[in-house]
Coordinates of C-alpha atoms in Angstrom, one line a residue:
Chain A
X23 CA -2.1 19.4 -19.1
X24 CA -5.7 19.6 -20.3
X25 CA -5.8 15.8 -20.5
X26 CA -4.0 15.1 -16.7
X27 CA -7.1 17.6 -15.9
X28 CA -9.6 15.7 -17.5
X29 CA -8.5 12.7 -16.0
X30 CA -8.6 14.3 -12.5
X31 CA -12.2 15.1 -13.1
X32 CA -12.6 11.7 -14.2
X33 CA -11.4 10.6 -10.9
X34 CA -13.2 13.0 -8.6
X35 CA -16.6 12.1 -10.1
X36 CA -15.9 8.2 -9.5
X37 CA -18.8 7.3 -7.2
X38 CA -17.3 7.3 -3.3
X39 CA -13.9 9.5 -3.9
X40 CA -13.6 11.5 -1.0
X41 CA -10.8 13.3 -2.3
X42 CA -7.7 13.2 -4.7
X43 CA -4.4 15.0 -4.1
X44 CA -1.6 15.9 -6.7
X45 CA 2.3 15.5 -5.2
X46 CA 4.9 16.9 -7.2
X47 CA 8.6 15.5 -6.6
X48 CA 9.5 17.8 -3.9
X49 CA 6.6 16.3 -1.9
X50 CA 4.2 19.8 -2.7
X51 CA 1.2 19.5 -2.9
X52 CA 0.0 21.0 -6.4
X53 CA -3.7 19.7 -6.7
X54 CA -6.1 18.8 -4.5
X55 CA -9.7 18.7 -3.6
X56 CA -9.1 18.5 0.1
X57 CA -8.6 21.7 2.3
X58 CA -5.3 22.8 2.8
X59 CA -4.4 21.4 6.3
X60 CA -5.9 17.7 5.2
X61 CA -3.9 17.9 2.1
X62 CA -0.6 19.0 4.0
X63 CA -1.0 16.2 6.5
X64 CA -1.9 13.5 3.7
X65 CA 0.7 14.3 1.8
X66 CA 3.6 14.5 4.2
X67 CA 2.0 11.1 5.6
X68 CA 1.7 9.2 2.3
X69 CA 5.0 10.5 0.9
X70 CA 7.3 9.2 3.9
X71 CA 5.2 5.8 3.7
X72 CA 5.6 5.7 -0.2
X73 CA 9.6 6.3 0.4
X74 CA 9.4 3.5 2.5
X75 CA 7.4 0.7 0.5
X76 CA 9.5 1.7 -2.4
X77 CA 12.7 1.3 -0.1
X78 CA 11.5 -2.0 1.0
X79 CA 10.3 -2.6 -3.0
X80 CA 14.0 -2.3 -3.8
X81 CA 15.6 -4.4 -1.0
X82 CA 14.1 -7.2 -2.2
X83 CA 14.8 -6.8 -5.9
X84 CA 16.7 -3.8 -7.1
X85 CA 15.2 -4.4 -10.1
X86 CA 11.8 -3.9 -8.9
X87 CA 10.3 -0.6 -8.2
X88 CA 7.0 0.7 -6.8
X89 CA 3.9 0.9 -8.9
X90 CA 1.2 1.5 -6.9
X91 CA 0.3 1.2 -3.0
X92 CA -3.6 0.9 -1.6
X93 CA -3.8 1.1 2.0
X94 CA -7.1 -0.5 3.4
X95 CA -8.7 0.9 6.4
X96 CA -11.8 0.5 8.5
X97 CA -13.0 3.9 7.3
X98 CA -11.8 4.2 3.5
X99 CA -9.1 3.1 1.4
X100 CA -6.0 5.5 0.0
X101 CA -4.5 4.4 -3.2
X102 CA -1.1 6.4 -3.9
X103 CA -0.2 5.8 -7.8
X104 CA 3.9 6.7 -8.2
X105 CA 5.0 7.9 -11.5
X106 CA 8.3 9.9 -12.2
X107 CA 8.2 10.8 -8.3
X108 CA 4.8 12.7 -8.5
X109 CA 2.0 11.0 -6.2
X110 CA -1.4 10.8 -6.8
X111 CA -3.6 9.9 -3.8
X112 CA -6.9 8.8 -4.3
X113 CA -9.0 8.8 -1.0
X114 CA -12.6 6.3 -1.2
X115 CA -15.1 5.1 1.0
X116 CA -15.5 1.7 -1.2
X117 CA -18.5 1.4 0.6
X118 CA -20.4 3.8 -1.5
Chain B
X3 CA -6.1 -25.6 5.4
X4 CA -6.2 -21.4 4.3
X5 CA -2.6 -21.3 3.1
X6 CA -3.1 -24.5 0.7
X7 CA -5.7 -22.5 -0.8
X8 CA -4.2 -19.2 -1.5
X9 CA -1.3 -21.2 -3.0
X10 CA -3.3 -22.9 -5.0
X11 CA -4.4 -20.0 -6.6
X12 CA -2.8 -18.8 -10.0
X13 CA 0.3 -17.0 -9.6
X14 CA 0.7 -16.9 -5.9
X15 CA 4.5 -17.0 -5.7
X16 CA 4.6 -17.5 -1.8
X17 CA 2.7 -17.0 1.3
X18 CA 4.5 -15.9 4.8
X19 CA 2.7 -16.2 8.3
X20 CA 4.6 -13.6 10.6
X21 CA 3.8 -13.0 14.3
X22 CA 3.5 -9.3 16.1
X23 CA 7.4 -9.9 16.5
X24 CA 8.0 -9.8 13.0
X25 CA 8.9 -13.3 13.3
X26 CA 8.1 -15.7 10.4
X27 CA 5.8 -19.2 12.0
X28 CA 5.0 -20.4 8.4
X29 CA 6.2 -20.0 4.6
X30 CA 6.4 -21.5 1.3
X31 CA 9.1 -19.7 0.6
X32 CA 13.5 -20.5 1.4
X33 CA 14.1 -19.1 4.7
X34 CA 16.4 -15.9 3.3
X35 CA 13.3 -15.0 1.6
X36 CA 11.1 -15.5 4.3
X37 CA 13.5 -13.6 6.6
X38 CA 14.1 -10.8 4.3
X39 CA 10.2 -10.4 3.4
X40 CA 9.1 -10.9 7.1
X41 CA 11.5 -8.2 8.2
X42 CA 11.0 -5.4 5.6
X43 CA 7.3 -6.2 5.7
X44 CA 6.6 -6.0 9.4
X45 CA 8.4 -2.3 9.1
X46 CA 6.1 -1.3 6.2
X47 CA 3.1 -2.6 8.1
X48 CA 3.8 -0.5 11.4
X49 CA 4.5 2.4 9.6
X50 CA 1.5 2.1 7.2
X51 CA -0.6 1.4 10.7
X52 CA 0.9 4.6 11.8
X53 CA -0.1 6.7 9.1
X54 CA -3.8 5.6 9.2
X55 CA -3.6 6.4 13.1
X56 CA -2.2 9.5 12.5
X57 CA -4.8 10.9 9.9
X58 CA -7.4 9.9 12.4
X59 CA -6.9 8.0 15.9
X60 CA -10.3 5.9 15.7
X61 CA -9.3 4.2 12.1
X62 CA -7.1 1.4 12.0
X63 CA -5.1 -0.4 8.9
X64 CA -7.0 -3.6 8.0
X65 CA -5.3 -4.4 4.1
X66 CA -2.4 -3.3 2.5
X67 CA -1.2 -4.0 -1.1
X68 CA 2.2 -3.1 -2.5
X69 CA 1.8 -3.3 -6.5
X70 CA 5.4 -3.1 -8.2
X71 CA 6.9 -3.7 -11.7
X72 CA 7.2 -7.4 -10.9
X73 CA 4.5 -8.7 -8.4
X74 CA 2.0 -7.8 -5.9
X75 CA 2.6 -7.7 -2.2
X76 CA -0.6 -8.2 -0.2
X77 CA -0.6 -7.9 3.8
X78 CA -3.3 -8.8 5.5
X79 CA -2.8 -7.5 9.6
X80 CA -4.6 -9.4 12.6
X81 CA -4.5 -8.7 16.1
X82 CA -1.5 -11.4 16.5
X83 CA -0.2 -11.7 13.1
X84 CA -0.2 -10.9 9.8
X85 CA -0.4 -12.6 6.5
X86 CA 2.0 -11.6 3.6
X87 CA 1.1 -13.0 -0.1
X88 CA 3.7 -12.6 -2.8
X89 CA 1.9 -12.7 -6.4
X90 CA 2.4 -12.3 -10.2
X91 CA -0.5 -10.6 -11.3
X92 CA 0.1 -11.1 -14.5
X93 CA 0.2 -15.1 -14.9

């Protein structure tokens, strides 16, 4: 646990990270560094879309699974890494 | 032309020009593919569009990249179209 919090912290200090958020596989939030009604609606969001590239992941190859999903926006970018069914979202403004 | 170039990058496995009907105009790839990948794509797309709309009205998606065991799916949206790279990071 003490390392997943040190790389957290690791995370959070990366120059331009707005915020991170820690999904467990019920689609809870567990962690975050948001307040609570930005981390509900990012995680509610980012779960259904997850579901979906990692439906569309499988379509193709069944084989194949998800790994890792960065969604590009005018504003900021979210990267959602997938492991074991936990998210981890990663919000940035890469312009910083 | 663009689409010579990105395939002639290292690993690029194919390239797929679909229009705001989900309906492929160009590919490197056999038409299942390019039928199946347009398809699944253009729903991932609208949805991921949806999701940055919904967070905040004023943003819009500009990039999206789907990074599995076995490639990378990159998805670049225009007004009209969107381009869809398929490659193997790892070659």
């Amino acid at each position: 646990m003490a390392q997943v919090e040190e790389t957290l912290k690791r995370i959070e200090a990366s120059k331009g990270v707005i915020g991170t958020i820690l999904v467990n596989a019920e689609g809870i939030p567990i962690r975050t560094t948001l307040d609570n009604s930005t981390t509900v609606q990012y995680a509610e969001l980012l779960c259904q879309l997850s579901m979906l590239a990692r439906t569309t992941v499988r379509d193709i190859d069944p084989q194949n699974d998800l790994t890792f999903l960065r969604i590009r926006s005018k504003k900021h970018e979210i990267m959602v890494a997938l492991e074991n069914n936990y998210l981890l979202i990663v919000i940035q403004n890469p312009c910083e | 032309m663009l689409t010579r170039r990105i395939q002639g990058q290292k690993g690029v496995q194919g390239i797929i020009i679909v229009n705001s009907e989900g309906i492929p105009v160009k590919t490197t790839l056999d038409n299942s593919s390019t039928v199946q990948y347009a398809g699944l794509i253009h729903q991932l797309v609208m949805k991921a569009r949806s999701t940055v709309r919904d967070i905040d009205p004023q943003n819009d998606l500009t990039f999206l990249r789907v990074r599995s065991k076995k490639n990378e799916i990159m998805i670049a949206p225009d007004k009209d179209y969107f381009l869809i790279v398929i490659q193997n990071p790892s070659d």
